[in-house]
Amino acid sequence: MRQEAIYSTRLNDEYVKIEHDSGLTMLLCPMKGFSTSFALFSTEYGSIDVSFKTDKEDDFVTVPAGIAHYLEHKLFESEDKDAFERYAKTGASANAYTSFDKTAYLFGCSENFKESLEILLDFVTSPYFTEQTVQKEQGIIGQEIRMYDDDPQWRVMVNLLEAVYKNNPVKTDIAGTVESIAQINADLLYRCYNTFYNLNNMVLTIAGNFEVADVLEVADKILKKSDDVKVIRMPIDEPEDVCKKYVEANLPVSMPLFNIGIKHKPSDKTQNAKVQLIDEMILDVIAGEVSPLYRRLYDSGLINSSFAAESFVGRDYVMSLFAGESKNPDEVYRQIMAEIERAKSEGIDKERFNIAKKSLYGKYLSAFSTPEGVASMMQAAHMYNFEMYSMLDEIASVSLDDAQNRLNTAFDTEKSVLSVVKSK
Amino acid sequence: MGHTECNFKREELMPNVHFSAVTDKKFKFDRITVCLIMPMDRQKVTVNALVPFLLRRSCEKYPDFTALNKKLGELYGAILDADVGKFGAHQVLNVLIQGIDDRFSLENENLTEEYAKLLSDMLFYPDFENGVFKQEAVNIEKQSLKDLIESEINEKRTYAISQCMQSMFEGSEFAVKKYGYADEVENITAESAADAYRNIVENAAVEIVCSGSSDFNGVKKIFADIFSNAKKERAVFEKKDAPNQKNDAREVSEEMDVNQGKLVLGFRVPKLSTKREKDAVRIMTAMLGGTTFSKLFLNVREKLSLCYYCAARYDKLSSSVIVDSGIEFENKEKAQKEIINQIKSIENGDFTDEELSQTILFVKNAMNSLTDSPSSVSNWYLTQILNDADNIKSPEQDSADLELISADEVKKAASLLSLDTVYFLKGKE
């Protein structure tokens, strides 16, 4: 076991990084004065991981869309008691989520921390599926899919991704479709589990009110050494161009909803995460609440306070996203693209860049202020292979030139898509 | 248990203007919320709802949206927010600011007092021209309010719950919508908005609630000074009970172009006089559908596979329990029957001591976690103040009472529910 303390002079905070003998990496941040602790047990496995093999296998396998999410649901069950029933004894509030590139199991509690942690480590490392239990989940997840089908915010985004990406599986809904999940069976679930739920591919992050020694005691008791199996993902051959410039769907909404995406070329995942910080500053300068563009759009009634711009980044994708409601999404799209071209040719305003930088610093600082925020931040940083506290230094080090270069080289308005959801 | 230094203090700055602060050094942020509490008035609700959004937009010192947001950027992206809340028969207009504590500023700035000054500027020095809001600002914010009101149908789950509550409290202040009504937005003028503003600022009961790592002494002084110049006679806030009217399992349905049906059952609970009785309803509701080991989760979802969510919540103020679920259209009767069965099973005592103690533990844990962020601390104390300002409890103190609830009290609590309205949002035939 290797143990290392990581300290931030900026925040006067620290956490411990432990390489456990089982193969699991643990990032542990006890926080003084907090009453809750928050734990996340995560694997680098999300909805985009549909074609893969291990270094011990010859052939790639391609699995049905939505299986990572299905697996997340099914892991809560065991031959005896399901995990929720076990958590009931400790009072912890437990949940799980599957995103495009990761799956995480979590709990928050204010007492019985050790017992809750034992349940978490145990159920995630003890799969139990039968054809019957797998079948039962079809109805539940079917209704989860239906719920998202009726969610205009989600629809407008999934449609955007479908139009931006040709081959990248990020274009497929995380939960899959009613048809794709019908193909899932116990054997396929085991195949996915055995590939991705290897402790060497996972991370445990905990922050808040707990003792490091308690975590080690529980980990030693529950975790068995994993063979160091390497996951090999089928490389994604994604063109730089988008598939469609415009996509539209009908749902009952009061006003058309839009998502505008600009496709950027991804690099390795660490670089993607770093570039996200610069992109967030650029987006704030271009379309943030301080920008002339925002003012113009808002004052002419083309957007309302629901408008937001963000950087959408994962292991194999980088995209800039503008979202909101508008009577005239085409005009919003046109003005955003014109503003990007203007900022490229006339240059980014220095004062607004400095404000954007300060705002981003404040935003990231907020992530370091609660147990949930810290545990999530440690998880994300680990998965993208960088050190959590370095985020604040990265932000402080971005220069106006860096931002201008990035804008000029990566924000190609030709590689943009407008997605609209409106009433029939 | 973690050691918390949540020390809540509330004091009167002047009659019906109160200042409260909770200081905890573990926080990196400070948050200041100013609530202006007005009786819910069907005639004025829409114009009142516009006021916080006009205040958020600009003030005399930062006379346009861009200048104001630039100031916020300089304050490390401090969040300035205006919104409208509803507390039973009251409309609560609030403006709040949250930003990093002075300790973390890069240039040793005194940020917390800047936050307070900005809020007091917004409240008392609006961006007026000839004694009224600027016409352009009024036009834009009117459109934005109208959009907000109309966008309620975008979120089908919250829309369905709101429709059910509307039906339950039809005709009373409890049914008045907090943002008002889209068809009334058009008639608002710069003058009527300014009149509404003056009425609110002069007459509303005011609660200023601060939470974070600052001691907030400087903040208190800023608000004490500014309110000492304001009008001295203000409305007293008095909580009102929900009306006694009742529908007898009225069926309401609505058709929309949706993929999933939304079923909402609205139950009434008779007026309860003691906290103990209300605590029993709270625990019963959690046992029914507030946890992942609840009756509804285990039966409607896990056993029958009818849904992804089926949840119950208790609204103390309106004395109602709402159960909702997203289902296939054809499963409506089946789901409804099972929900009723599960309530009956609690009433009949079909639960173990372990289920009860686990439910209590879960609710307690959830309440104790509220002490870990400035926003949940603020919201907790604000609700405490509005509920009973003479009897304010910390989350720990309040949750300790839950341990006393017995199985018989939970059974009795379930027997109190009477089905008032069944609302169903279904697809178009």
mmCIF file of C-alpha atoms in Angstrom, chain A residues 16-262:
data_model
loop_
_atom_site.group_PDB
_atom_site.id
_atom_site.type_symbol
_atom_site.label_atom_id
_atom_site.label_comp_id
_atom_site.label_asym_id
_atom_site.label_seq_id
_atom_site.Cartn_x
_atom_site.Cartn_y
_atom_site.Cartn_z
ATOM 1 C CA VAL A 16 -4.680 11.564 1.132
ATOM 2 C CA LYS A 17 -4.059 9.399 -1.919
ATOM 3 C CA ILE A 18 -3.780 5.680 -1.219
ATOM 4 C CA GLU A 19 -2.924 2.888 -3.653
ATOM 5 C CA HIS A 20 -4.574 -0.042 -1.918
ATOM 6 C CA ASP A 21 -3.152 -3.573 -2.286
ATOM 7 C CA SER A 22 -6.364 -4.678 -3.966
ATOM 8 C CA GLY A 23 -5.534 -2.396 -6.910
ATOM 9 C CA LEU A 24 -8.050 0.313 -5.949
ATOM 10 C CA THR A 25 -7.021 3.969 -5.768
ATOM 11 C CA MET A 26 -8.565 5.845 -2.821
ATOM 12 C CA LEU A 27 -8.677 9.624 -2.470
ATOM 13 C CA LEU A 28 -9.739 10.594 1.038
ATOM 14 C CA CYS A 29 -10.434 14.094 2.297
ATOM 15 C CA PRO A 30 -11.569 14.407 5.936
ATOM 16 C CA MET A 31 -13.147 17.862 6.420
ATOM 17 C CA LYS A 32 -13.287 19.433 9.879
ATOM 18 C CA GLY A 33 -16.611 20.707 11.181
ATOM 19 C CA PHE A 34 -18.848 18.932 8.656
ATOM 20 C CA SER A 35 -21.552 16.565 9.889
ATOM 21 C CA THR A 36 -21.870 14.431 6.777
ATOM 22 C CA SER A 37 -19.527 12.283 4.783
ATOM 23 C CA PHE A 38 -19.986 11.593 1.117
ATOM 24 C CA ALA A 39 -18.510 8.569 -0.668
ATOM 25 C CA LEU A 40 -18.313 7.774 -4.377
ATOM 26 C CA PHE A 41 -17.194 4.412 -5.727
ATOM 27 C CA SER A 42 -16.693 4.861 -9.461
ATOM 28 C CA THR A 43 -15.596 3.026 -12.552
ATOM 29 C CA GLU A 44 -14.395 4.551 -15.771
ATOM 30 C CA TYR A 45 -17.250 2.948 -17.679
ATOM 31 C CA GLY A 46 -20.120 4.846 -19.237
ATOM 32 C CA SER A 47 -22.701 4.645 -21.984
ATOM 33 C CA ILE A 48 -20.076 5.321 -24.674
ATOM 34 C CA ASP A 49 -18.188 2.103 -23.876
ATOM 35 C CA VAL A 50 -20.082 -0.232 -26.185
ATOM 36 C CA SER A 51 -17.176 -1.891 -28.092
ATOM 37 C CA PHE A 52 -14.288 -3.224 -26.054
ATOM 38 C CA LYS A 53 -12.109 -6.154 -24.997
ATOM 39 C CA THR A 54 -9.522 -6.844 -22.316
ATOM 40 C CA ASP A 55 -5.825 -7.465 -23.016
ATOM 41 C CA LYS A 56 -6.520 -11.152 -22.277
ATOM 42 C CA GLU A 57 -9.177 -11.432 -25.015
ATOM 43 C CA ASP A 58 -8.723 -11.661 -28.789
ATOM 44 C CA ASP A 59 -11.891 -10.102 -30.153
ATOM 45 C CA PHE A 60 -13.824 -6.928 -29.485
ATOM 46 C CA VAL A 61 -17.404 -7.314 -28.343
ATOM 47 C CA THR A 62 -20.175 -4.823 -29.133
ATOM 48 C CA VAL A 63 -22.970 -4.645 -26.556
ATOM 49 C CA PRO A 64 -26.475 -3.080 -26.704
ATOM 50 C CA ALA A 65 -26.856 0.645 -26.040
ATOM 51 C CA GLY A 66 -27.814 1.430 -22.436
ATOM 52 C CA ILE A 67 -26.102 -1.568 -20.858
ATOM 53 C CA ALA A 68 -23.805 0.415 -18.514
ATOM 54 C CA HIS A 69 -26.876 2.087 -17.019
ATOM 55 C CA TYR A 70 -28.770 -1.228 -16.863
ATOM 56 C CA LEU A 71 -25.840 -2.782 -15.042
ATOM 57 C CA GLU A 72 -25.841 0.082 -12.547
ATOM 58 C CA HIS A 73 -29.490 -0.702 -11.704
ATOM 59 C CA LYS A 74 -28.860 -4.431 -11.392
ATOM 60 C CA LEU A 75 -25.805 -4.218 -9.155
ATOM 61 C CA PHE A 76 -28.038 -3.061 -6.317
ATOM 62 C CA GLU A 77 -29.511 -6.549 -6.180
ATOM 63 C CA SER A 78 -27.958 -9.619 -4.621
ATOM 64 C CA GLU A 79 -29.059 -13.149 -3.834
ATOM 65 C CA ASP A 80 -30.048 -12.128 -0.346
ATOM 66 C CA LYS A 81 -30.901 -8.478 0.361
ATOM 67 C CA ASP A 82 -30.680 -5.628 -2.081
ATOM 68 C CA ALA A 83 -28.334 -2.762 -1.273
ATOM 69 C CA PHE A 84 -31.121 -0.299 -0.469
ATOM 70 C CA GLU A 85 -32.467 -2.649 2.190
ATOM 71 C CA ARG A 86 -29.007 -2.932 3.705
ATOM 72 C CA TYR A 87 -28.489 0.836 3.693
ATOM 73 C CA ALA A 88 -31.827 1.187 5.474
ATOM 74 C CA LYS A 89 -30.094 -0.058 8.630
ATOM 75 C CA THR A 90 -27.435 2.660 8.526
ATOM 76 C CA GLY A 91 -29.650 5.604 7.579
ATOM 77 C CA ALA A 92 -27.421 6.562 4.657
ATOM 78 C CA SER A 93 -28.906 8.192 1.611
ATOM 79 C CA ALA A 94 -27.676 6.077 -1.302
ATOM 80 C CA ASN A 95 -27.850 6.407 -5.053
ATOM 81 C CA ALA A 96 -25.949 5.802 -8.284
ATOM 82 C CA TYR A 97 -25.591 7.382 -11.683
ATOM 83 C CA THR A 98 -24.337 6.508 -15.135
ATOM 84 C CA SER A 99 -22.998 9.220 -17.399
ATOM 85 C CA PHE A 100 -21.481 9.079 -20.868
ATOM 86 C CA ASP A 101 -18.059 8.073 -19.570
ATOM 87 C CA LYS A 102 -18.434 6.866 -15.979
ATOM 88 C CA THR A 103 -20.628 5.022 -13.485
ATOM 89 C CA ALA A 104 -20.669 5.937 -9.807
ATOM 90 C CA TYR A 105 -22.266 4.478 -6.669
ATOM 91 C CA LEU A 106 -22.616 6.866 -3.785
ATOM 92 C CA PHE A 107 -23.932 7.508 -0.342
ATOM 93 C CA GLY A 108 -24.089 10.395 2.093
ATOM 94 C CA CYS A 109 -24.509 9.874 5.835
ATOM 95 C CA SER A 110 -24.146 11.597 9.154
ATOM 96 C CA GLU A 111 -23.703 8.456 11.232
ATOM 97 C CA ASN A 112 -22.773 4.772 10.809
ATOM 98 C CA PHE A 113 -20.142 5.694 8.233
ATOM 99 C CA LYS A 114 -18.157 2.449 8.486
ATOM 100 C CA GLU A 115 -21.226 0.244 8.096
ATOM 101 C CA SER A 116 -22.395 2.232 5.056
ATOM 102 C CA LEU A 117 -18.965 2.053 3.447
ATOM 103 C CA GLU A 118 -18.898 -1.686 3.983
ATOM 104 C CA ILE A 119 -22.213 -2.022 2.134
ATOM 105 C CA LEU A 120 -20.966 0.166 -0.732
ATOM 106 C CA LEU A 121 -17.716 -1.733 -1.263
ATOM 107 C CA ASP A 122 -19.446 -5.069 -0.846
ATOM 108 C CA PHE A 123 -22.402 -4.736 -3.219
ATOM 109 C CA VAL A 124 -20.430 -3.108 -6.019
ATOM 110 C CA THR A 125 -17.874 -5.947 -5.893
ATOM 111 C CA SER A 126 -20.509 -8.734 -5.635
ATOM 112 C CA PRO A 127 -22.562 -8.991 -8.830
ATOM 113 C CA TYR A 128 -25.576 -11.281 -8.880
ATOM 114 C CA PHE A 129 -27.789 -11.463 -11.961
ATOM 115 C CA THR A 130 -30.275 -14.085 -13.098
ATOM 116 C CA GLU A 131 -32.445 -14.006 -16.228
ATOM 117 C CA GLN A 132 -35.444 -13.376 -13.996
ATOM 118 C CA THR A 133 -33.998 -10.391 -12.108
ATOM 119 C CA VAL A 134 -32.675 -8.947 -15.373
ATOM 120 C CA GLN A 135 -36.125 -9.263 -16.924
ATOM 121 C CA LYS A 136 -37.814 -7.464 -14.029
ATOM 122 C CA GLU A 137 -35.805 -4.298 -14.648
ATOM 123 C CA GLN A 138 -37.177 -3.852 -18.196
ATOM 124 C CA GLY A 139 -40.373 -2.252 -16.925
ATOM 125 C CA ILE A 140 -38.619 0.093 -14.495
ATOM 126 C CA ILE A 141 -35.954 1.306 -16.932
ATOM 127 C CA GLY A 142 -38.574 1.429 -19.686
ATOM 128 C CA GLN A 143 -40.424 4.019 -17.591
ATOM 129 C CA GLU A 144 -37.181 5.888 -16.901
ATOM 130 C CA ILE A 145 -36.644 6.112 -20.686
ATOM 131 C CA ARG A 146 -40.233 7.288 -21.206
ATOM 132 C CA MET A 147 -39.717 9.967 -18.565
ATOM 133 C CA TYR A 148 -36.701 11.289 -20.480
ATOM 134 C CA ASP A 149 -38.625 11.035 -23.770
ATOM 135 C CA ASP A 150 -40.992 13.649 -22.327
ATOM 136 C CA ASP A 151 -38.197 15.857 -21.013
ATOM 137 C CA PRO A 152 -37.649 18.593 -23.617
ATOM 138 C CA GLN A 153 -34.310 19.716 -22.125
ATOM 139 C CA TRP A 154 -32.916 16.221 -22.450
ATOM 140 C CA ARG A 155 -34.422 15.594 -25.903
ATOM 141 C CA VAL A 156 -33.003 18.769 -27.388
ATOM 142 C CA MET A 157 -29.537 17.774 -26.163
ATOM 143 C CA VAL A 158 -29.644 14.145 -27.297
ATOM 144 C CA ASN A 159 -30.845 15.288 -30.727
ATOM 145 C CA LEU A 160 -27.964 17.753 -30.856
ATOM 146 C CA LEU A 161 -25.435 15.029 -30.071
ATOM 147 C CA GLU A 162 -26.939 12.824 -32.772
ATOM 148 C CA ALA A 163 -26.445 15.604 -35.289
ATOM 149 C CA VAL A 164 -22.938 16.560 -34.146
ATOM 150 C CA TYR A 165 -21.464 13.045 -33.983
ATOM 151 C CA LYS A 166 -21.368 10.462 -36.724
ATOM 152 C CA ASN A 167 -19.663 7.503 -35.031
ATOM 153 C CA ASN A 168 -18.916 8.549 -31.450
ATOM 154 C CA PRO A 169 -21.298 6.598 -29.144
ATOM 155 C CA VAL A 170 -21.883 9.810 -27.163
ATOM 156 C CA LYS A 171 -24.618 10.333 -29.765
ATOM 157 C CA THR A 172 -26.727 7.594 -28.143
ATOM 158 C CA ASP A 173 -28.951 8.192 -25.117
ATOM 159 C CA ILE A 174 -27.316 7.003 -21.861
ATOM 160 C CA ALA A 175 -30.260 4.742 -20.978
ATOM 161 C CA GLY A 176 -30.511 3.313 -24.519
ATOM 162 C CA THR A 177 -33.909 2.632 -26.044
ATOM 163 C CA VAL A 178 -36.755 0.307 -25.108
ATOM 164 C CA GLU A 179 -35.613 -1.866 -28.059
ATOM 165 C CA SER A 180 -31.896 -1.905 -27.195
ATOM 166 C CA ILE A 181 -32.427 -2.780 -23.537
ATOM 167 C CA ALA A 182 -34.680 -5.686 -24.587
ATOM 168 C CA GLN A 183 -31.499 -7.403 -25.888
ATOM 169 C CA ILE A 184 -29.741 -7.270 -22.519
ATOM 170 C CA ASN A 185 -29.274 -10.569 -20.667
ATOM 171 C CA ALA A 186 -27.350 -11.844 -17.650
ATOM 172 C CA ASP A 187 -24.377 -13.100 -19.728
ATOM 173 C CA LEU A 188 -23.847 -9.706 -21.342
ATOM 174 C CA LEU A 189 -24.080 -7.990 -17.962
ATOM 175 C CA TYR A 190 -21.389 -10.298 -16.566
ATOM 176 C CA ARG A 191 -19.178 -9.652 -19.571
ATOM 177 C CA CYS A 192 -19.386 -5.896 -19.031
ATOM 178 C CA TYR A 193 -18.998 -6.242 -15.296
ATOM 179 C CA ASN A 194 -15.916 -8.432 -15.538
ATOM 180 C CA THR A 195 -14.279 -6.016 -17.950
ATOM 181 C CA PHE A 196 -14.944 -2.684 -16.298
ATOM 182 C CA TYR A 197 -15.502 -3.379 -12.605
ATOM 183 C CA ASN A 198 -11.905 -4.263 -12.057
ATOM 184 C CA LEU A 199 -10.529 -2.403 -9.010
ATOM 185 C CA ASN A 200 -7.597 -1.169 -11.104
ATOM 186 C CA ASN A 201 -10.125 0.646 -13.300
ATOM 187 C CA MET A 202 -11.981 2.167 -10.312
ATOM 188 C CA VAL A 203 -11.601 4.879 -7.715
ATOM 189 C CA LEU A 204 -13.042 5.462 -4.241
ATOM 190 C CA THR A 205 -13.352 9.113 -3.232
ATOM 191 C CA ILE A 206 -14.632 10.192 0.186
ATOM 192 C CA ALA A 207 -14.917 13.643 1.754
ATOM 193 C CA GLY A 208 -16.366 15.050 4.971
ATOM 194 C CA ASN A 209 -16.808 13.636 8.456
ATOM 195 C CA PHE A 210 -14.850 10.347 8.649
ATOM 196 C CA GLU A 211 -11.509 8.800 9.667
ATOM 197 C CA VAL A 212 -8.974 7.513 7.135
ATOM 198 C CA ALA A 213 -8.173 4.541 9.405
ATOM 199 C CA ASP A 214 -11.830 3.399 9.233
ATOM 200 C CA VAL A 215 -11.733 3.398 5.447
ATOM 201 C CA LEU A 216 -8.576 1.281 5.413
ATOM 202 C CA GLU A 217 -10.054 -1.175 7.886
ATOM 203 C CA VAL A 218 -13.191 -1.668 5.768
ATOM 204 C CA ALA A 219 -11.215 -1.837 2.507
ATOM 205 C CA ASP A 220 -8.874 -4.500 3.941
ATOM 206 C CA LYS A 221 -11.875 -6.516 5.069
ATOM 207 C CA ILE A 222 -13.977 -6.364 1.902
ATOM 208 C CA LEU A 223 -11.747 -5.873 -1.126
ATOM 209 C CA LYS A 224 -9.987 -8.782 -2.774
ATOM 210 C CA LYS A 225 -7.023 -8.221 -5.026
ATOM 211 C CA SER A 226 -8.022 -7.700 -8.652
ATOM 212 C CA ASP A 227 -5.871 -8.986 -11.492
ATOM 213 C CA ASP A 228 -4.463 -6.053 -13.351
ATOM 214 C CA VAL A 229 -6.602 -6.440 -16.464
ATOM 215 C CA LYS A 230 -6.251 -3.749 -19.066
ATOM 216 C CA VAL A 231 -9.373 -2.526 -20.844
ATOM 217 C CA ILE A 232 -8.999 -1.835 -24.567
ATOM 218 C CA ARG A 233 -11.718 0.262 -26.140
ATOM 219 C CA MET A 234 -12.430 0.125 -29.848
ATOM 220 C CA PRO A 235 -10.935 3.331 -31.258
ATOM 221 C CA ILE A 236 -13.546 5.815 -32.420
ATOM 222 C CA ASP A 237 -13.180 7.041 -35.957
ATOM 223 C CA GLU A 238 -14.968 10.355 -35.749
ATOM 224 C CA PRO A 239 -14.782 12.911 -38.557
ATOM 225 C CA GLU A 240 -14.138 16.546 -37.641
ATOM 226 C CA ASP A 241 -17.271 17.680 -39.475
ATOM 227 C CA VAL A 242 -20.780 17.515 -38.061
ATOM 228 C CA CYS A 243 -23.456 15.226 -39.595
ATOM 229 C CA LYS A 244 -26.325 17.687 -39.850
ATOM 230 C CA LYS A 245 -26.492 21.437 -39.384
ATOM 231 C CA TYR A 246 -30.068 21.480 -38.114
ATOM 232 C CA VAL A 247 -32.318 19.055 -36.273
ATOM 233 C CA GLU A 248 -35.841 19.542 -34.971
ATOM 234 C CA ALA A 249 -38.350 17.575 -32.881
ATOM 235 C CA ASN A 250 -41.852 18.176 -31.527
ATOM 236 C CA LEU A 251 -42.842 18.055 -27.871
ATOM 237 C CA PRO A 252 -45.406 20.122 -25.979
ATOM 238 C CA VAL A 253 -43.422 23.168 -24.792
ATOM 239 C CA SER A 254 -44.419 26.781 -24.167
ATOM 240 C CA MET A 255 -41.649 28.150 -26.362
ATOM 241 C CA PRO A 256 -39.066 26.516 -28.649
ATOM 242 C CA LEU A 257 -36.034 25.154 -26.792
ATOM 243 C CA PHE A 258 -32.664 25.194 -28.491
ATOM 244 C CA ASN A 259 -29.200 23.698 -28.089
ATOM 245 C CA ILE A 260 -26.354 24.964 -30.222
ATOM 246 C CA GLY A 261 -23.187 22.884 -30.359
ATOM 247 C CA ILE A 262 -19.756 23.638 -31.767
#
